[in-house]
Short mmCIF file of C-alpha atoms and ligand atoms in Angstrom, two decimals:
data_model
loop_
_atom_site.label_atom_id
_atom_site.label_comp_id
_atom_site.label_asym_id
_atom_site.label_seq_id
_atom_site.Cartn_x
_atom_site.Cartn_y
_atom_site.Cartn_z
CA MET V 1 -56.60 -42.83 51.36
CA ALA V 2 -54.10 -45.82 53.32
CA THR V 3 -51.06 -44.05 54.76
CA ALA V 4 -50.98 -39.92 55.25
CA LYS V 5 -49.42 -37.45 52.93
CA TYR V 6 -46.75 -35.67 54.65
CA ILE V 7 -46.44 -31.97 53.60
CA PHE V 8 -44.36 -29.71 55.29
CA VAL V 9 -44.08 -25.98 55.27
CA THR V 10 -41.13 -24.04 55.42
CA GLY V 11 -39.99 -20.25 55.41
CA GLY V 12 -37.24 -18.58 54.13
CA VAL V 13 -36.13 -14.68 53.49
CA THR V 14 -37.48 -13.40 56.72
CA SER V 15 -39.49 -14.14 59.56
CA SER V 16 -42.99 -13.26 59.83
CA LEU V 17 -44.32 -14.25 56.33
CA GLY V 18 -47.48 -16.31 57.78
CA LYS V 19 -46.61 -19.21 57.25
CA GLY V 20 -49.21 -20.50 59.44
CA ILE V 21 -51.82 -18.62 57.60
CA ILE V 22 -50.71 -20.65 54.56
CA SER V 23 -50.83 -23.88 56.31
CA ALA V 24 -54.04 -23.03 57.71
CA SER V 25 -55.36 -21.78 54.60
CA LEU V 26 -53.66 -25.19 52.76
CA GLY V 27 -56.08 -27.14 55.24
CA LYS V 28 -58.57 -25.40 54.94
CA LEU V 29 -58.79 -26.30 50.91
CA LEU V 30 -58.03 -29.74 51.23
CA GLN V 31 -61.04 -29.88 53.92
CA ALA V 32 -62.97 -28.83 51.41
CA ARG V 33 -62.95 -30.77 49.20
CA GLY V 34 -63.48 -33.68 51.47
CA PHE V 35 -60.09 -34.48 52.71
CA LYS V 36 -59.60 -35.13 56.68
CA VAL V 37 -56.44 -32.67 57.78
CA THR V 38 -54.05 -31.43 60.89
CA ILE V 39 -51.68 -29.51 60.84
CA GLN V 40 -48.64 -29.82 63.15
CA LYS V 41 -45.99 -27.26 64.00
CA PHE V 42 -43.05 -27.77 65.29
CA ASP V 43 -40.83 -24.65 67.01
CA PRO V 44 -37.10 -24.34 67.25
CA TYR V 45 -36.47 -22.92 70.51
CA ILE V 46 -35.35 -25.04 73.77
CA ASN V 47 -38.12 -24.37 76.21
CA ILE V 48 -40.04 -27.65 76.37
CA ASP V 49 -43.05 -25.39 75.28
CA PRO V 50 -44.48 -21.43 75.06
CA GLY V 51 -46.58 -21.99 78.58
CA THR V 52 -43.81 -20.25 80.39
CA LEU V 53 -42.29 -17.07 77.97
CA ASN V 54 -43.52 -13.60 78.14
CA PRO V 55 -46.27 -12.95 75.52
CA TYR V 56 -44.42 -10.01 74.48
CA GLU V 57 -41.56 -12.28 73.33
CA HIS V 58 -43.81 -15.00 71.57
CA GLY V 59 -47.37 -13.54 71.55
CA GLU V 60 -50.84 -15.43 73.34
CA CYS V 61 -50.23 -19.02 74.64
CA TYR V 62 -52.96 -21.10 73.02
CA VAL V 63 -54.32 -23.67 75.01
CA THR V 64 -55.90 -27.30 73.37
CA ASP V 65 -58.58 -29.23 75.47
CA ASP V 66 -55.50 -31.43 76.59
CA GLY V 67 -54.09 -28.99 77.91
CA ALA V 68 -51.02 -28.19 76.04
CA GLU V 69 -49.72 -24.53 76.09
CA THR V 70 -48.74 -24.13 72.85
CA ASP V 71 -47.85 -21.63 69.96
CA LEU V 72 -50.99 -19.67 68.51
CA ASP V 73 -50.50 -20.35 64.92
CA LEU V 74 -52.27 -23.49 66.39
CA GLY V 75 -55.30 -21.45 66.95
CA HIS V 76 -55.38 -20.15 63.43
CA TYR V 77 -55.04 -23.98 62.51
CA GLU V 78 -58.26 -24.44 64.71
CA ARG V 79 -59.84 -21.43 63.90
CA PHE V 80 -59.67 -22.16 60.34
CA LEU V 81 -60.51 -26.13 60.60
CA ASN V 82 -62.74 -26.02 62.95
CA THR V 83 -60.91 -29.03 64.43
CA PRO V 84 -59.10 -29.20 67.79
CA THR V 85 -55.46 -30.07 68.11
CA SER V 86 -53.90 -31.01 70.80
CA GLN V 87 -50.33 -31.46 72.12
CA ALA V 88 -49.03 -33.54 69.50
CA ASN V 89 -49.60 -30.34 66.94
CA ASN V 90 -46.88 -28.71 68.55
CA VAL V 91 -43.56 -29.70 69.77
CA THR V 92 -40.49 -27.64 70.62
CA THR V 93 -36.80 -28.22 70.38
CA GLY V 94 -36.50 -28.42 74.39
CA ARG V 95 -38.92 -31.13 73.79
CA ILE V 96 -37.50 -33.38 71.84
CA TYR V 97 -34.46 -33.16 73.58
CA ASN V 98 -36.14 -33.73 76.46
CA ASN V 99 -37.98 -36.92 75.14
CA VAL V 100 -34.36 -37.90 73.78
CA ILE V 101 -32.42 -37.15 77.69
CA THR V 102 -35.19 -38.69 79.76
CA LYS V 103 -34.59 -41.88 77.35
CA GLU V 104 -30.95 -41.91 77.37
CA ARG V 105 -31.03 -42.02 81.33
CA LYS V 106 -33.72 -44.66 80.97
CA GLY V 107 -31.22 -46.83 79.71
CA GLU V 108 -33.04 -47.15 76.32
CA TYR V 109 -29.84 -46.10 74.13
CA LEU V 110 -27.69 -47.93 76.51
CA GLY V 111 -24.14 -48.42 75.15
CA LYS V 112 -24.80 -46.18 72.23
CA THR V 113 -23.34 -42.72 71.87
CA VAL V 114 -26.39 -40.31 71.16
CA GLN V 115 -26.49 -38.12 68.50
CA VAL V 116 -28.43 -35.18 66.81
CA VAL V 117 -28.55 -37.64 64.07
CA PRO V 118 -29.80 -40.00 63.99
CA HIS V 119 -31.48 -39.97 67.27
CA ILE V 120 -32.81 -36.18 67.43
CA THR V 121 -33.77 -36.41 64.49
CA ASP V 122 -35.81 -39.90 64.65
CA GLU V 123 -37.59 -38.01 68.06
CA ILE V 124 -38.85 -35.12 65.39
CA LYS V 125 -39.92 -38.14 62.70
CA ARG V 126 -41.74 -39.86 65.71
CA ASN V 127 -43.77 -36.67 66.17
CA ILE V 128 -44.33 -36.66 63.06
CA PHE V 129 -45.51 -40.08 62.00
CA GLN V 130 -47.55 -40.45 65.60
CA LEU V 131 -50.07 -38.51 63.69
CA GLY V 132 -50.01 -39.83 60.66
CA GLU V 133 -49.98 -43.01 61.52
CA SER V 134 -53.06 -42.35 64.05
CA GLY V 135 -55.37 -43.41 60.94
CA GLU V 136 -57.66 -39.93 61.30
CA TYR V 137 -55.84 -38.29 58.73
CA ASP V 138 -55.31 -37.96 55.12
CA PHE V 139 -52.72 -34.98 55.85
CA VAL V 140 -50.36 -33.79 58.01
CA ILE V 141 -49.26 -31.08 57.53
CA THR V 142 -46.35 -29.59 59.16
CA GLU V 143 -44.66 -26.56 59.52
CA ILE V 144 -41.38 -25.58 60.54
CA GLY V 145 -40.92 -22.20 62.61
CA GLY V 146 -37.88 -20.36 62.12
CA CYS V 147 -36.34 -19.53 58.60
CA VAL V 148 -34.46 -22.18 56.27
CA GLY V 149 -30.49 -21.36 57.30
CA ASP V 150 -31.53 -20.82 60.95
CA ILE V 151 -28.94 -23.12 63.43
CA GLU V 152 -32.05 -23.95 65.54
CA SER V 153 -34.00 -25.79 62.58
CA LEU V 154 -31.59 -27.32 60.86
CA PRO V 155 -32.63 -31.27 63.07
CA PHE V 156 -35.82 -30.03 61.72
CA ILE V 157 -34.50 -29.62 58.08
CA GLU V 158 -32.77 -33.01 58.07
CA ALA V 159 -35.62 -34.38 59.39
CA VAL V 160 -37.80 -33.35 56.60
CA ARG V 161 -34.90 -34.30 54.22
CA GLN V 162 -35.43 -38.20 55.47
CA VAL V 163 -38.89 -38.24 55.69
CA LYS V 164 -38.69 -38.13 51.64
CA TRP V 165 -36.93 -41.90 51.75
CA ASP V 166 -39.34 -43.00 54.62
CA VAL V 167 -42.78 -42.74 52.86
CA GLY V 168 -41.77 -42.46 49.46
CA VAL V 169 -41.97 -39.87 46.61
CA ASN V 170 -45.71 -39.67 46.17
CA ASN V 171 -46.52 -38.96 49.75
CA PHE V 172 -44.10 -36.01 50.58
CA LEU V 173 -44.00 -32.59 49.45
CA VAL V 174 -42.26 -29.51 50.74
CA ILE V 175 -43.66 -26.01 49.99
CA HIS V 176 -41.27 -22.83 50.32
CA LEU V 177 -43.14 -20.06 52.01
CA THR V 178 -40.45 -17.12 50.88
CA LEU V 179 -41.13 -13.22 50.34
CA ILE V 180 -40.47 -11.11 46.64
CA PRO V 181 -39.71 -7.58 47.93
CA TYR V 182 -40.63 -4.79 45.69
CA LEU V 183 -37.35 -1.95 45.15
CA SER V 184 -39.11 0.71 44.38
CA ALA V 185 -36.28 2.93 43.18
CA ALA V 186 -35.44 0.29 40.63
CA LYS V 187 -39.28 -0.62 39.92
CA GLU V 188 -38.53 -3.97 39.91
CA LEU V 189 -39.39 -7.29 42.20
CA LYS V 190 -36.60 -8.74 43.12
CA THR V 191 -36.08 -13.04 43.16
CA LYS V 192 -32.82 -12.65 44.24
CA PRO V 193 -33.25 -13.29 47.88
CA THR V 194 -35.57 -16.27 47.01
CA GLN V 195 -32.99 -18.01 44.91
CA HIS V 196 -30.98 -17.45 47.66
CA SER V 197 -32.96 -19.65 49.89
CA VAL V 198 -33.67 -21.97 47.98
CA LYS V 199 -30.30 -22.85 47.26
CA GLN V 200 -29.68 -23.30 51.45
CA LEU V 201 -32.98 -25.90 50.96
CA LEU V 202 -31.45 -27.58 48.30
CA GLU V 203 -27.60 -27.87 50.32
CA ALA V 204 -29.79 -29.39 52.96
CA GLY V 205 -30.59 -31.67 50.54
CA ILE V 206 -34.42 -30.31 49.94
CA GLN V 207 -35.60 -29.78 46.70
CA PRO V 208 -38.90 -27.89 47.41
CA ASP V 209 -41.45 -28.69 44.93
CA ILE V 210 -44.51 -25.79 45.50
CA LEU V 211 -42.89 -22.04 46.32
CA VAL V 212 -45.55 -19.51 48.15
CA CYS V 213 -44.38 -15.89 47.40
CA ARG V 214 -45.24 -13.37 49.50
CA SER V 215 -45.59 -10.28 47.60
CA GLU V 216 -46.85 -6.90 47.15
CA ARG V 217 -47.40 -6.66 43.81
CA HIS V 218 -48.70 -9.20 41.51
CA LEU V 219 -45.72 -11.70 39.90
CA PRO V 220 -46.06 -11.27 35.89
CA PRO V 221 -45.39 -13.91 33.88
CA GLU V 222 -41.39 -13.37 33.71
CA ILE V 223 -41.26 -13.49 37.50
CA ARG V 224 -42.72 -16.07 37.95
CA LYS V 225 -40.62 -18.25 34.61
CA LYS V 226 -37.29 -16.92 36.16
CA LEU V 227 -38.49 -17.58 39.70
CA ALA V 228 -39.41 -21.86 38.28
CA LEU V 229 -35.55 -21.57 36.79
CA PHE V 230 -33.70 -20.53 39.17
CA CYS V 231 -35.78 -22.33 41.87
CA ASN V 232 -36.18 -25.82 39.77
CA VAL V 233 -39.84 -25.99 40.01
CA HIS V 234 -42.72 -26.29 37.74
CA ILE V 235 -43.46 -22.61 36.36
CA ASN V 236 -47.47 -23.51 37.89
CA SER V 237 -45.48 -24.29 41.21
CA VAL V 238 -44.92 -21.29 41.85
CA ILE V 239 -47.99 -19.27 43.50
CA GLU V 240 -48.40 -16.28 44.39
CA ALA V 241 -49.41 -14.95 47.79
CA LEU V 242 -50.15 -10.92 48.17
CA ASP V 243 -51.38 -8.91 51.10
CA ALA V 244 -54.88 -9.78 52.22
CA ASP V 245 -57.03 -7.52 53.95
CA THR V 246 -57.93 -9.80 56.16
CA ILE V 247 -56.02 -13.22 56.96
CA TYR V 248 -59.78 -15.17 56.79
CA ASP V 249 -59.09 -13.63 52.39
CA VAL V 250 -56.26 -16.60 52.35
CA PRO V 251 -57.55 -19.55 51.56
CA ILE V 252 -59.61 -17.74 48.79
CA LEU V 253 -56.46 -16.23 47.43
CA MET V 254 -54.82 -19.59 47.58
CA ARG V 255 -57.32 -21.01 45.67
CA LYS V 256 -57.46 -18.78 42.86
CA GLU V 257 -53.76 -19.29 42.60
CA LYS V 258 -54.54 -23.19 42.45
CA LEU V 259 -52.28 -24.08 45.48
CA ALA V 260 -54.02 -27.13 46.51
CA GLU V 261 -54.67 -28.52 42.64
CA ARG V 262 -51.03 -28.50 42.63
CA VAL V 263 -50.58 -30.53 46.09
CA LEU V 264 -52.86 -32.99 44.85
CA ALA V 265 -51.06 -33.48 41.50
CA LYS V 266 -47.68 -33.12 42.78
CA LEU V 267 -49.06 -36.72 45.48
CA LYS V 268 -50.99 -37.88 42.48
CA ILE V 269 -54.15 -37.75 44.07
CA PRO V 270 -57.13 -37.89 42.21
CA ASN V 271 -58.55 -34.59 41.75
CA LYS V 272 -62.66 -35.27 42.45
CA ASN V 273 -63.83 -32.75 44.44
CA GLU V 274 -64.40 -28.93 43.82
CA PRO V 275 -63.78 -27.14 47.25
CA ASN V 276 -66.85 -26.94 48.99
CA LEU V 277 -66.44 -23.04 50.73
CA ASP V 278 -69.84 -22.17 50.72
CA GLN V 279 -70.11 -21.22 54.49
CA TRP V 280 -66.44 -19.28 54.54
CA LYS V 281 -67.86 -17.22 51.96
CA VAL V 282 -71.18 -16.19 53.68
CA PHE V 283 -68.38 -15.20 57.43
CA LEU V 284 -66.61 -13.26 54.43
CA GLY V 285 -69.08 -11.66 52.71
CA LYS V 286 -71.04 -10.43 56.37
CA LEU V 287 -67.46 -9.63 56.98
CA LYS V 288 -66.96 -7.65 54.91
CA ASN V 289 -70.41 -5.85 54.56
CA PRO V 290 -71.24 -4.82 58.25
CA THR V 291 -74.49 -3.09 58.51
CA ASP V 292 -73.70 -1.90 61.88
CA GLU V 293 -70.00 -0.62 64.27
CA VAL V 294 -69.11 -0.78 67.65
CA SER V 295 -66.30 0.27 69.64
CA ILE V 296 -65.08 -2.00 72.13
CA GLY V 297 -62.26 -1.18 74.37
CA LEU V 298 -59.74 -3.80 75.92
CA VAL V 299 -57.89 -3.29 79.05
CA GLY V 300 -55.10 -5.06 78.96
CA LYS V 301 -51.46 -5.06 80.18
CA TYR V 302 -50.18 -6.29 76.86
CA VAL V 303 -51.56 -3.20 74.63
CA GLU V 304 -48.64 -2.66 72.73
CA LEU V 305 -48.63 -5.72 71.39
CA PRO V 306 -52.53 -7.30 69.83
CA ASP V 307 -50.65 -10.51 69.65
CA ALA V 308 -51.24 -11.50 72.77
CA TYR V 309 -54.53 -11.16 73.03
CA LYS V 310 -55.09 -12.86 69.69
CA SER V 311 -57.17 -15.40 70.20
CA ILE V 312 -59.77 -12.45 71.87
CA VAL V 313 -58.97 -10.23 68.84
CA GLU V 314 -60.40 -13.18 65.95
CA ALA V 315 -63.53 -14.29 68.54
CA PHE V 316 -64.32 -10.97 68.34
CA THR V 317 -63.84 -10.71 64.20
CA HIS V 318 -66.36 -14.06 64.29
CA ALA V 319 -68.79 -12.98 66.46
CA GLY V 320 -68.90 -9.17 64.65
CA ALA V 321 -69.61 -10.80 61.14
CA VAL V 322 -71.79 -12.85 62.89
CA ASN V 323 -74.30 -9.80 63.66
CA GLU V 324 -72.91 -7.62 60.66
CA CYS V 325 -71.50 -5.38 62.60
CA LYS V 326 -67.38 -4.31 62.57
CA VAL V 327 -66.63 -4.59 65.38
CA ASN V 328 -63.86 -1.84 66.06
CA ILE V 329 -61.17 -2.99 69.00
CA GLU V 330 -58.92 0.18 71.04
CA TRP V 331 -56.39 -0.96 73.61
CA ILE V 332 -56.57 0.32 76.63
CA SER V 333 -53.31 0.15 79.44
CA SER V 334 -55.33 -1.18 82.08
CA GLU V 335 -51.71 0.69 84.03
CA THR V 336 -53.30 4.17 83.21
CA ILE V 337 -56.38 3.84 84.42
CA THR V 338 -57.38 4.90 87.75
CA ASN V 339 -60.88 6.32 89.76
CA GLU V 340 -60.68 9.63 88.36
CA ASN V 341 -60.04 8.75 85.30
CA SER V 342 -62.26 5.90 84.03
CA ALA V 343 -65.31 7.43 82.96
CA SER V 344 -63.51 9.85 81.07
CA VAL V 345 -61.53 6.83 79.13
CA LEU V 346 -64.43 4.04 79.43
CA GLY V 347 -67.19 6.07 79.27
CA LYS V 348 -66.93 6.20 75.17
CA TYR V 349 -67.39 2.85 73.88
CA ASP V 350 -70.36 0.46 73.70
CA GLY V 351 -68.72 -2.29 75.31
CA VAL V 352 -65.35 -3.11 77.50
CA LEU V 353 -63.85 -5.97 77.82
CA VAL V 354 -61.29 -7.19 80.79
CA ALA V 355 -58.69 -9.39 79.86
CA PRO V 356 -56.35 -12.24 81.04
CA GLY V 357 -53.29 -11.74 82.71
CA PHE V 358 -50.62 -12.97 84.90
CA GLY V 359 -48.99 -10.69 87.80
CA GLU V 360 -49.74 -7.31 89.53
CA ARG V 361 -49.32 -4.92 87.04
CA GLY V 362 -52.23 -2.91 85.85
CA VAL V 363 -54.39 -5.04 88.60
CA GLU V 364 -55.84 -1.88 90.41
CA GLY V 365 -56.13 -0.20 86.83
CA LYS V 366 -58.40 -3.12 85.84
CA ILE V 367 -60.17 -2.98 89.15
CA GLU V 368 -61.53 0.12 88.46
CA ALA V 369 -62.58 0.09 84.96
CA VAL V 370 -65.12 -3.03 86.54
CA LYS V 371 -66.37 -0.51 88.92
CA PHE V 372 -66.89 1.98 86.27
CA LEU V 373 -68.48 -0.15 83.96
CA ARG V 374 -70.58 -2.02 86.95
CA GLU V 375 -71.59 1.34 87.96
CA SER V 376 -72.25 2.88 84.43
CA LYS V 377 -74.18 -0.34 83.03
CA ILE V 378 -72.05 -0.61 79.82
CA PRO V 379 -71.83 -4.35 78.70
CA PHE V 380 -68.78 -6.05 80.80
CA PHE V 381 -66.98 -8.98 79.67
CA GLY V 382 -64.15 -10.30 82.52
CA ILE V 383 -62.21 -13.50 81.09
CA CYS V 384 -59.95 -14.98 83.80
CA LEU V 385 -58.02 -12.20 85.37
CA GLY V 386 -60.46 -10.03 83.94
CA MET V 387 -63.26 -12.28 85.98
CA GLN V 388 -61.18 -11.91 89.07
CA CYS V 389 -60.93 -8.44 89.16
CA ALA V 390 -64.92 -8.25 88.74
CA VAL V 391 -65.07 -10.18 92.08
CA ILE V 392 -62.84 -8.68 93.78
CA GLU V 393 -64.33 -5.00 92.71
CA PHE V 394 -67.56 -6.26 94.24
CA ALA V 395 -66.25 -7.40 97.50
CA ARG V 396 -64.85 -3.66 97.54
CA ASN V 397 -66.63 -1.96 97.16
CA VAL V 398 -70.24 -3.27 97.30
CA LEU V 399 -69.86 -6.51 99.88
CA LYS V 400 -67.46 -3.17 101.96
CA LEU V 401 -64.51 -5.79 102.06
CA LYS V 402 -61.91 -2.94 102.32
CA ASP V 403 -58.94 -5.13 101.65
CA ALA V 404 -60.25 -7.75 99.36
CA SER V 405 -57.66 -9.27 97.12
CA SER V 406 -56.41 -11.69 95.55
CA THR V 407 -53.60 -13.82 96.82
CA GLU V 408 -51.53 -13.78 93.21
CA LEU V 409 -51.62 -9.82 94.23
CA ASN V 410 -51.74 -9.81 98.14
CA GLU V 411 -50.62 -12.80 99.98
CA LYS V 412 -51.73 -11.60 103.22
CA ALA V 413 -55.25 -9.66 102.15
CA LYS V 414 -57.95 -10.07 105.09
CA HIS V 415 -60.33 -10.86 102.40
CA PRO V 416 -58.79 -13.48 99.90
CA VAL V 417 -62.08 -13.38 97.28
CA ILE V 418 -59.24 -14.81 94.99
CA ASP V 419 -57.19 -17.89 96.34
CA LEU V 420 -54.94 -20.73 95.29
CA MET V 421 -56.28 -23.98 95.22
CA GLU V 422 -55.05 -26.25 98.08
CA GLU V 423 -53.35 -28.42 95.49
CA GLN V 424 -51.38 -25.34 93.88
CA LYS V 425 -50.03 -24.20 97.23
CA LYS V 426 -47.64 -27.26 96.97
CA VAL V 427 -46.67 -26.66 93.57
CA THR V 428 -43.36 -25.05 92.85
CA ASN V 429 -42.23 -25.41 89.36
CA LYS V 430 -43.72 -23.04 86.69
CA GLY V 431 -44.09 -25.11 83.02
CA GLY V 432 -47.10 -26.57 83.21
CA THR V 433 -48.53 -26.31 86.23
CA MET V 434 -51.42 -24.44 85.96
CA ARG V 435 -54.97 -25.34 85.89
CA LEU V 436 -55.26 -26.19 81.70
CA GLY V 437 -57.05 -27.41 79.20
CA ALA V 438 -60.89 -28.14 79.12
CA TYR V 439 -63.15 -28.94 82.16
CA PRO V 440 -66.62 -30.00 82.33
CA CYS V 441 -68.85 -26.96 83.78
CA ASP V 442 -72.84 -26.65 84.81
CA LEU V 443 -74.62 -23.32 84.19
CA LYS V 444 -77.21 -22.51 86.18
CA LYS V 445 -81.06 -22.75 84.55
CA GLY V 446 -81.98 -19.34 83.50
CA SER V 447 -79.84 -17.66 83.87
CA LYS V 448 -77.78 -14.93 81.02
CA THR V 449 -74.99 -17.58 80.36
CA ASN V 450 -77.46 -20.41 80.07
CA SER V 451 -79.64 -18.82 77.92
CA ILE V 452 -76.75 -17.26 75.56
CA TYR V 453 -75.09 -21.01 75.53
CA GLY V 454 -78.43 -22.33 74.79
CA LYS V 455 -77.76 -25.50 77.17
CA THR V 456 -76.26 -26.29 80.60
CA LYS V 457 -73.84 -28.80 80.26
CA ILE V 458 -70.43 -26.74 78.14
CA SER V 459 -66.87 -28.03 79.06
CA GLU V 460 -63.91 -25.01 78.38
CA ARG V 461 -60.58 -24.16 78.36
CA HIS V 462 -58.64 -22.63 81.19
CA ARG V 463 -55.30 -21.33 82.07
CA HIS V 464 -55.00 -19.78 85.46
CA ARG V 465 -53.63 -21.32 89.18
CA TYR V 466 -56.21 -19.09 91.16
CA GLU V 467 -60.45 -19.81 91.41
CA PHE V 468 -63.17 -17.84 93.39
CA ASN V 469 -62.63 -18.13 97.00
CA ASN V 470 -66.10 -20.56 97.96
CA LYS V 471 -66.17 -18.90 101.37
CA TYR V 472 -67.97 -15.93 100.15
CA LEU V 473 -70.11 -17.14 97.60
CA GLU V 474 -73.07 -16.58 99.73
CA GLN V 475 -72.49 -13.32 100.18
CA MET V 476 -71.72 -12.27 96.77
CA GLU V 477 -74.62 -13.92 95.60
CA LYS V 478 -77.09 -12.16 98.31
CA ALA V 479 -75.70 -9.21 97.35
CA GLY V 480 -76.22 -9.61 92.96
CA LEU V 481 -73.05 -11.42 92.05
CA MET V 482 -74.27 -14.69 91.36
CA ALA V 483 -72.53 -18.07 90.62
CA THR V 484 -74.07 -18.98 87.67
CA GLY V 485 -71.33 -21.66 86.21
CA ILE V 486 -69.67 -24.36 88.14
CA ASN V 487 -67.69 -27.19 87.91
CA PRO V 488 -69.34 -30.19 88.81
CA ASP V 489 -66.73 -32.06 90.04
CA THR V 490 -65.00 -29.79 92.24
CA GLY V 491 -67.91 -27.17 92.69
CA LEU V 492 -65.28 -24.58 91.91
CA VAL V 493 -66.65 -21.41 90.08
CA GLU V 494 -66.47 -20.51 86.31
CA VAL V 495 -69.11 -18.31 85.47
CA VAL V 496 -69.65 -14.80 87.23
CA GLU V 497 -72.74 -12.53 86.20
CA LEU V 498 -74.43 -9.20 87.65
CA LYS V 499 -78.08 -9.01 88.74
CA ASP V 500 -79.46 -5.97 87.19
CA HIS V 501 -77.31 -4.71 84.35
CA PRO V 502 -77.79 -5.54 81.06
CA TRP V 503 -74.67 -7.51 80.32
CA PHE V 504 -72.01 -7.95 83.08
CA ILE V 505 -70.34 -11.60 82.52
CA GLY V 506 -66.97 -12.96 83.74
CA THR V 507 -65.42 -16.22 82.74
CA GLN V 508 -62.23 -18.07 84.78
CA TYR V 509 -62.50 -20.00 81.52
CA HIS V 510 -61.01 -18.43 77.79
CA PRO V 511 -64.02 -18.78 76.11
CA GLU V 512 -62.04 -16.74 73.38
CA LEU V 513 -59.78 -20.44 72.27
CA LYS V 514 -62.98 -22.25 71.05
CA SER V 515 -64.35 -19.50 68.51
CA THR V 516 -64.12 -20.64 64.95
CA VAL V 517 -65.04 -19.57 61.69
CA LEU V 518 -67.75 -21.94 61.87
CA ASN V 519 -68.31 -21.86 65.39
CA PRO V 520 -68.21 -18.40 66.75
CA HIS V 521 -68.20 -18.40 70.39
CA PRO V 522 -71.59 -17.41 72.03
CA LEU V 523 -70.96 -15.20 74.50
CA PHE V 524 -68.67 -13.50 72.25
CA VAL V 525 -71.33 -12.96 69.46
CA LYS V 526 -73.76 -11.43 72.17
CA PHE V 527 -71.35 -9.01 73.59
CA VAL V 528 -71.45 -7.23 70.49
CA GLU V 529 -74.98 -7.98 70.47
CA ALA V 530 -75.23 -6.05 74.00
CA ALA V 531 -72.46 -3.66 72.37
CA GLN V 532 -74.59 -3.03 69.17
CA ASN V 533 -78.09 -2.25 72.40
CA HIS V 534 -75.94 -0.17 74.27
CA LYS V 535 -74.81 1.90 71.45
CA LYS V 536 -78.17 2.17 69.96
CA GLU V 537 -79.76 3.13 73.56
CA ASN V 538 -77.55 5.73 73.94
CA ASN V 539 -78.02 7.35 70.59
CA SER V 540 -81.57 7.24 71.25
CA LYS V 541 -81.22 9.81 74.71
CA ARG V 542 -79.01 11.69 72.72
N1 LIG A 1 -53.54 -14.64 86.93
C1 LIG A 1 -54.54 -15.37 87.38
C2 LIG A 1 -54.30 -16.74 88.01
O1 LIG A 1 -53.43 -17.40 87.85
C3 LIG A 1 -55.43 -15.36 85.83
C4 LIG A 1 -54.88 -15.90 84.57
C5 LIG A 1 -54.99 -15.63 83.12
O2 LIG A 1 -55.80 -14.91 83.32
N2 LIG A 1 -55.26 -16.32 82.65
O3 LIG A 1 -54.79 -17.46 88.41
#
């Protein structure tokens, strides 16, 4: 196709309807027919990016190869499409205004009054067309965060209205995601909230082409007819989206409802190929028919909010499917773990992952957890702060460096085994200033990590300020904590593993960010396998 087609996904009635999953599922279905697709998300908040947001506010911050700190929906896009995203795939109101105001200060609008329409809307459109005009994609799917009618999303909605005139009706399509609630007292599905939210879109000058209706129950023909009539869409464009057992079912459910066919018909694209979802279905088959089960403890700080560790949970889903093993994740608040209770809290798990995190809170509990896992030989996987805790624990309890710590926790630690890099010491701004994005790493030949990856040269994504302090490297290695992954350019330690332990690996990087349905991450795959082995051994001892 010569130019990209632009599909917009808006939401109405309530938030949390799963626009990200619907967008990713549509993307998957188009990709399965041989089209090239990218998905972009606009977020209506003023932060330049979610990097400075507390996970309680916005869930996990997802990091791309180019080091963008982005919304967790980009994680879904990558996991579904198996193609990388970048900064261009996530734009906030804050970034749009920042760009416009920076241009204004440079004098680029000299003499003009800078206004929401056209300057802010032009900047929004520039960000949409930048992807479409790259020549890399047949479809650009743009998800508009928030709900129609929110003050904050108005400029985005206005930009969408304008795009139709810029690219023409055959290259433009709007999908509106809404909720059809079921009133149990009346025993009825209700269409009124959807009618109202479509009316709101119409007021903004946008007629949705397709309605995707989230519902707990099937939409009978009368309800579909009513929605079509009142919302001014074809009855075939009323798509039912039932609650699914897993997000990975949604592409299949959308296939049944012919979402991609409707999109292709509306955009007048010949519907040649049937989608090839073979690999996806193999994955689903394994996911849903496990032959084994393990219990994994996840030691973290934000355990009340599983979205804070979204990519880790999804990486376990992918890895579980490979092993045909159900992974039951139990959340453990690191603040509750002490030297006295670590065995009783953690001893029952087949493997424990110590999660990433920032700040002091709960770190001592994480260190206690690592001590118990190291001594009891339960599989341990430490990610970022989790890896740093493993280094601190080893220094304190094996090297007997009593007040070993990270300077993030204790600036005056006598043994700063985890410390700020020189470049980081000068940094005062908080936003976008960490070590972010993809960095190369060389794995030591013959190490466990090397055998897990099956290669020595890897690239993984980072998001942290503190690093392993190489002054302690020799001492650590002599005592058995081996640095088996090194950044070839800087010499920074990226992976540690413990000798004489069935599975004890810590990574300074975030492997979970690169696990997808079609490419499950090898570290997660092998960690689940190690947990299965641990369980077997434990059972045979009983
Ligand atoms: N707080 C640690 C650092 O900044 C670890 C960060 C993380 O776990 N993502 O280095």
